[in-house]
Amino acid sequence: MKRILVTGAAGQIGSELIVALRQRYGGNNVIACGHRTMPDRKILDSGPFESFDVRDSSAVTDVVSKYEVDIIYHLAGILSATGEAKPQLAWDININGLSNVLETARQHGCAVFFPSSIASFGPSTPQVNTPQETIQRPQSIYGISKVSGELLCDYYYHRFGVDSRGLRFPGLISYETLPGGGTTDYAVEIFYAALRGKKYTSFLQKGTRLDMMYMPDAIRAAIAVMEADPGRLIIRNAFNITAMSFAPEDLCAEIQKFIPDFTMDYKVDPVRQAIADSWPNNMDDSAARMQWGWQPEYDLPAMTKDMIEKLSCKLGR
Ligand code: AKB
């Protein structure tokens, strides 16, 4: 059985990916790794946990040697809005952390999963049906770290044969763990407001369409791309994947089908609005569909229904 290490264990993706990987590969074969923020008890009680900073190269190597790791899901990173507040920190964690992981993978023969993002595109990228291969000149430090990360992963594949694979995630929506410091966070916050009987104030303006995905689809995609037949992969870093594309008012209208009294207004945050305006409206994910069978299960209505059901239980509503 493969041994898998996941950095960013307490994060939005990590906290759910670890549970799914442990169900599939066995609790003791999936090593959760965090730093500063501790993951919840579900993670701590179901398999090994190690605490280290991904910027510490010897700590990364020690853990990979200790557990004889085969695959590293490197999820630790700073998101777009926090990145604009702390650009040097974002570069340090996102790039030096990835570089340490790739170098360790080269030395120990590990495969690497890297989460890229719609943020790897910029204002000169075609925004509608954004192609897999296109102009990538992002203006946020997060986006710059993502496009650099894609290239670094490709470099380690071509130069050293490291089996690196990645996905360009859209905004991710989940009921388990809140996102931290992203531009698409509104699409999660809005559900908490609606279920608590409050009005929501959107920090993105009306008409801001972005690609989005429900977390169960994102988790399936991350596992599927790492299990894909390498012979079918023409691209590696990183596949466009999407499930739905909407603007704040579309999500509000969908929630109102379940909670008719819910209301939303707007107070635009210029930093996050500028970031969102530079991202695609909807990506073309045909390469992922053709090369490893990507197929989302949740569209906007299905995601909204499930979010409301699951979050209602969680919040005791
Ligand atoms: C963010 O908003 O920063 C992230 C992303 C789209 O990568 N959710």
XYZ file of C-alpha atoms and ligand atoms in Angstrom:
325
model
C 0.000 0.000 0.000
C 1.251 3.483 -0.873
C 2.328 5.865 1.899
C 0.980 9.404 1.445
C 2.005 12.639 3.144
C -0.367 15.627 3.115
C 0.883 19.107 4.053
C -1.648 21.768 5.036
C -3.646 19.267 7.136
C -5.759 21.912 8.876
C -6.621 23.745 5.655
C -9.826 23.747 3.630
C -8.717 20.985 1.221
C -6.387 19.094 3.573
C -8.960 18.507 6.301
C -11.240 16.674 3.852
C -8.630 15.083 1.582
C -6.945 13.343 4.538
C -10.231 11.731 5.587
C -10.867 10.504 2.013
C -7.299 9.222 1.558
C -7.379 7.387 4.909
C -10.616 5.648 3.900
C -8.978 4.576 0.642
C -5.388 3.811 1.684
C -5.718 3.094 5.433
C -5.302 5.473 8.385
C -1.665 4.658 9.145
C -0.613 5.123 5.514
C -1.660 8.779 5.345
C 0.526 11.180 7.326
C -1.148 14.503 8.102
C 1.272 17.425 8.415
C 0.515 20.830 9.808
C 2.176 23.827 11.339
C 0.771 26.398 13.792
C -2.948 25.512 13.256
C -3.762 22.044 14.592
C -6.166 19.928 12.538
C -9.357 18.730 14.259
C -9.696 15.546 16.344
C -11.040 13.552 13.374
C -7.612 13.912 11.737
C -5.512 13.587 14.911
C -7.292 10.402 16.028
C -7.362 8.569 12.686
C -3.654 8.332 11.778
C -0.187 9.862 12.156
C 0.311 13.604 12.512
C 3.576 15.562 12.227
C 4.098 19.260 12.878
C 6.694 21.142 10.837
C 7.180 24.202 8.650
C 7.409 23.357 4.928
C 10.104 26.034 4.617
C 12.387 23.830 6.740
C 13.899 21.514 4.114
C 15.443 19.060 6.581
C 12.123 18.688 8.427
C 10.409 17.795 5.117
C 13.124 15.244 4.294
C 13.084 13.737 7.808
C 9.349 13.063 7.716
C 9.501 11.609 4.182
C 12.350 9.257 5.269
C 10.700 8.325 8.582
C 7.465 7.148 6.923
C 8.973 6.009 3.584
C 6.537 8.252 1.742
C 5.535 7.500 -1.897
C 3.227 10.448 -2.669
C 3.207 14.016 -1.311
C 0.043 16.115 -1.561
C 1.548 19.545 -0.960
C -1.384 21.723 0.111
C 0.280 24.121 2.565
C 0.127 27.650 1.191
C -1.134 31.209 1.534
C -4.268 32.200 -0.452
C -4.876 35.246 -2.647
C -6.211 37.924 -0.277
C -3.776 37.127 2.548
C -1.026 37.038 -0.065
C -1.730 40.656 -1.033
C -1.499 41.662 2.661
C 1.759 39.691 3.157
C 3.444 39.265 -0.243
C 6.900 38.242 1.020
C 5.432 35.637 3.336
C 3.247 34.304 0.500
C 6.276 33.943 -1.781
C 8.362 32.350 0.968
C 5.779 29.733 1.945
C 4.311 29.065 -1.502
C 7.580 28.870 -3.435
C 10.242 27.809 -0.924
C 7.837 25.266 0.594
C 7.151 23.761 -2.854
C 10.831 23.797 -3.764
C 11.657 21.820 -0.583
C 8.921 19.306 -1.341
C 10.070 18.804 -4.954
C 13.706 18.450 -3.948
C 12.805 15.880 -1.281
C 10.622 14.074 -3.840
C 13.576 13.956 -6.255
C 15.862 12.470 -3.606
C 13.314 9.933 -2.299
C 11.451 8.997 -5.505
C 8.070 10.437 -4.441
C 5.218 11.616 -6.671
C 3.947 15.158 -5.962
C 0.482 16.710 -6.188
C 0.453 20.511 -6.502
C -2.762 22.559 -6.223
C -2.657 25.378 -8.737
C -5.598 27.738 -9.163
C -7.654 29.977 -11.438
C -5.325 32.584 -9.899
C -2.544 31.426 -12.218
C -4.317 33.419 -14.962
C -4.341 37.201 -15.301
C -6.068 40.110 -17.029
C -4.601 39.287 -20.454
C -5.913 35.688 -20.338
C -9.107 35.012 -22.351
C -11.811 35.023 -19.646
C -14.461 32.951 -21.363
C -13.807 29.259 -21.948
C -10.215 29.858 -20.798
C -8.014 27.378 -22.701
C -5.733 24.871 -21.010
C -2.709 26.444 -22.701
C -2.943 30.233 -22.812
C -1.415 33.506 -21.615
C -0.608 33.363 -17.880
C 0.461 36.755 -16.564
C -1.227 37.011 -13.123
C -0.868 40.203 -11.104
C -1.422 38.871 -7.567
C 1.528 37.404 -5.653
C -0.574 34.280 -5.047
C -1.165 33.909 -8.796
C 2.517 34.509 -9.523
C 3.429 31.794 -7.000
C 0.910 29.436 -8.631
C 2.145 29.863 -12.201
C 5.751 29.603 -10.939
C 4.761 26.469 -9.031
C 3.245 24.908 -12.161
C 6.484 25.580 -14.049
C 8.687 24.300 -11.209
C 6.672 21.065 -11.042
C 7.030 20.638 -14.822
C 10.755 21.327 -14.521
C 11.183 18.585 -11.898
C 9.258 16.182 -14.148
C 11.228 16.918 -17.337
C 14.632 17.373 -15.720
C 14.559 14.729 -12.948
C 11.583 12.487 -13.736
C 9.627 13.458 -10.583
C 6.019 12.312 -11.132
C 4.467 15.725 -10.483
C 0.799 16.361 -11.300
C -1.501 19.276 -10.567
C -4.918 20.844 -10.936
C -6.035 24.442 -11.388
C -8.724 24.580 -8.717
C -11.552 27.089 -8.943
C -13.083 28.585 -5.773
C -13.865 25.694 -3.426
C -17.062 25.464 -1.390
C -17.300 23.219 1.669
C -19.173 22.907 4.952
C -16.360 21.232 6.943
C -13.590 23.835 7.138
C -13.739 27.538 6.376
C -11.387 28.829 3.691
C -8.820 31.325 4.956
C -7.912 34.501 3.131
C -9.159 33.787 -0.390
C -11.050 35.860 -2.960
C -13.734 33.195 -3.441
C -14.434 32.878 0.322
C -17.731 34.758 -0.099
C -19.255 31.634 -1.651
C -18.833 29.826 1.696
C -19.487 32.757 4.074
C -22.859 33.416 2.394
C -24.204 30.014 3.538
C -23.264 30.674 7.182
C -25.064 34.053 7.071
C -28.152 32.600 5.373
C -28.472 29.717 7.862
C -27.987 32.032 10.843
C -30.846 34.211 9.588
C -28.555 37.128 8.752
C -28.149 39.368 5.716
C -24.903 38.779 3.773
C -22.747 41.619 2.489
C -20.772 40.489 -0.550
C -17.251 41.848 -0.958
C -17.394 41.070 -4.709
C -19.694 43.126 -6.876
C -22.737 41.941 -8.793
C -21.816 40.278 -12.072
C -18.430 38.904 -10.901
C -18.571 35.448 -12.468
C -15.996 32.899 -11.330
C -15.428 29.166 -11.649
C -16.430 27.255 -8.511
C -16.496 23.668 -7.268
C -18.032 21.743 -4.389
C -15.407 20.091 -2.184
C -16.464 16.448 -2.791
C -15.701 16.983 -6.504
C -12.352 18.619 -5.682
C -11.344 15.695 -3.446
C -12.310 13.136 -6.117
C -10.293 15.107 -8.690
C -7.171 15.295 -6.523
C -7.236 11.535 -5.956
C -8.140 10.688 -9.571
C -5.340 12.703 -11.161
C -2.736 11.012 -8.924
C -4.173 7.577 -9.738
C -4.441 8.302 -13.491
C -2.536 6.173 -15.983
C 0.655 8.200 -16.624
C 0.646 6.999 -20.221
C -2.528 9.033 -20.865
C -1.210 12.289 -19.400
C -0.059 14.744 -22.039
C -0.251 17.617 -19.559
C 0.841 17.320 -15.940
C 0.953 20.786 -14.360
C -1.718 21.795 -14.222
C -5.149 20.699 -15.496
C -8.032 23.187 -15.722
C -10.989 21.716 -13.825
C -14.345 23.311 -13.155
C -17.874 22.352 -12.109
C -19.935 25.569 -12.225
C -19.555 29.289 -12.857
C -21.648 31.916 -11.101
C -21.777 35.485 -9.791
C -22.801 36.431 -6.198
C -26.405 37.201 -7.232
C -26.793 33.749 -8.839
C -25.753 32.037 -5.613
C -28.018 34.334 -3.583
C -31.008 33.446 -5.814
C -30.272 29.727 -5.440
C -30.113 30.015 -1.633
C -33.403 31.985 -1.636
C -35.120 28.903 -3.111
C -34.515 27.270 0.322
C -34.494 30.385 2.540
C -36.868 32.912 0.883
C -36.223 35.644 3.493
C -32.469 35.671 2.863
C -31.081 38.958 1.512
C -27.707 40.140 0.247
C -26.183 43.549 -0.376
C -22.757 44.675 -1.594
C -19.755 46.452 -0.060
C -16.968 45.911 -2.530
C -13.434 45.217 -1.294
C -11.229 46.808 -4.005
C -8.308 44.412 -3.431
C -10.358 41.236 -3.796
C -12.472 42.742 -6.595
C -9.341 43.523 -8.628
C -8.108 39.966 -8.108
C -11.478 38.471 -9.112
C -11.695 40.710 -12.189
C -8.383 39.290 -13.414
C -9.538 35.643 -13.125
C -11.450 33.613 -15.735
C -15.254 33.529 -15.851
C -15.180 29.881 -16.828
C -12.370 27.528 -17.821
C -12.268 24.910 -20.562
C -11.545 21.642 -18.738
C -11.708 19.313 -21.754
C -8.064 18.202 -21.351
C -8.826 16.828 -17.859
C -11.990 15.160 -19.172
C -10.096 13.494 -22.012
C -6.840 12.559 -20.282
C -8.117 11.149 -16.985
C -11.917 11.148 -17.178
C -12.691 14.252 -15.094
C -16.439 14.667 -14.582
C -17.962 16.877 -11.847
C -21.022 15.629 -9.941
C -22.277 18.904 -8.436
C -23.653 21.893 -10.336
C -24.972 25.071 -8.629
C -28.408 23.672 -7.617
C -26.999 20.325 -6.386
C -24.184 22.013 -4.439
C -26.550 24.549 -2.818
C -29.018 21.847 -1.724
C -26.268 19.703 -0.196
C -24.508 22.669 1.483
C -27.771 23.770 3.106
C -28.562 20.249 4.339
C -25.067 19.556 5.716
C -24.409 23.001 7.170
C -27.861 23.064 8.829
C -26.915 19.860 10.692
C -23.491 21.239 11.588
C -24.899 24.515 12.916
C -27.817 22.751 14.639
C -30.457 24.660 12.611
C -8.572 32.040 -3.458
O -9.643 32.651 -3.556
O -7.490 32.588 -3.207
C -8.594 30.560 -3.701
C -8.308 30.221 -5.126
C -9.320 30.471 -6.164
O -7.250 29.751 -5.423
N -9.854 30.007 -3.300
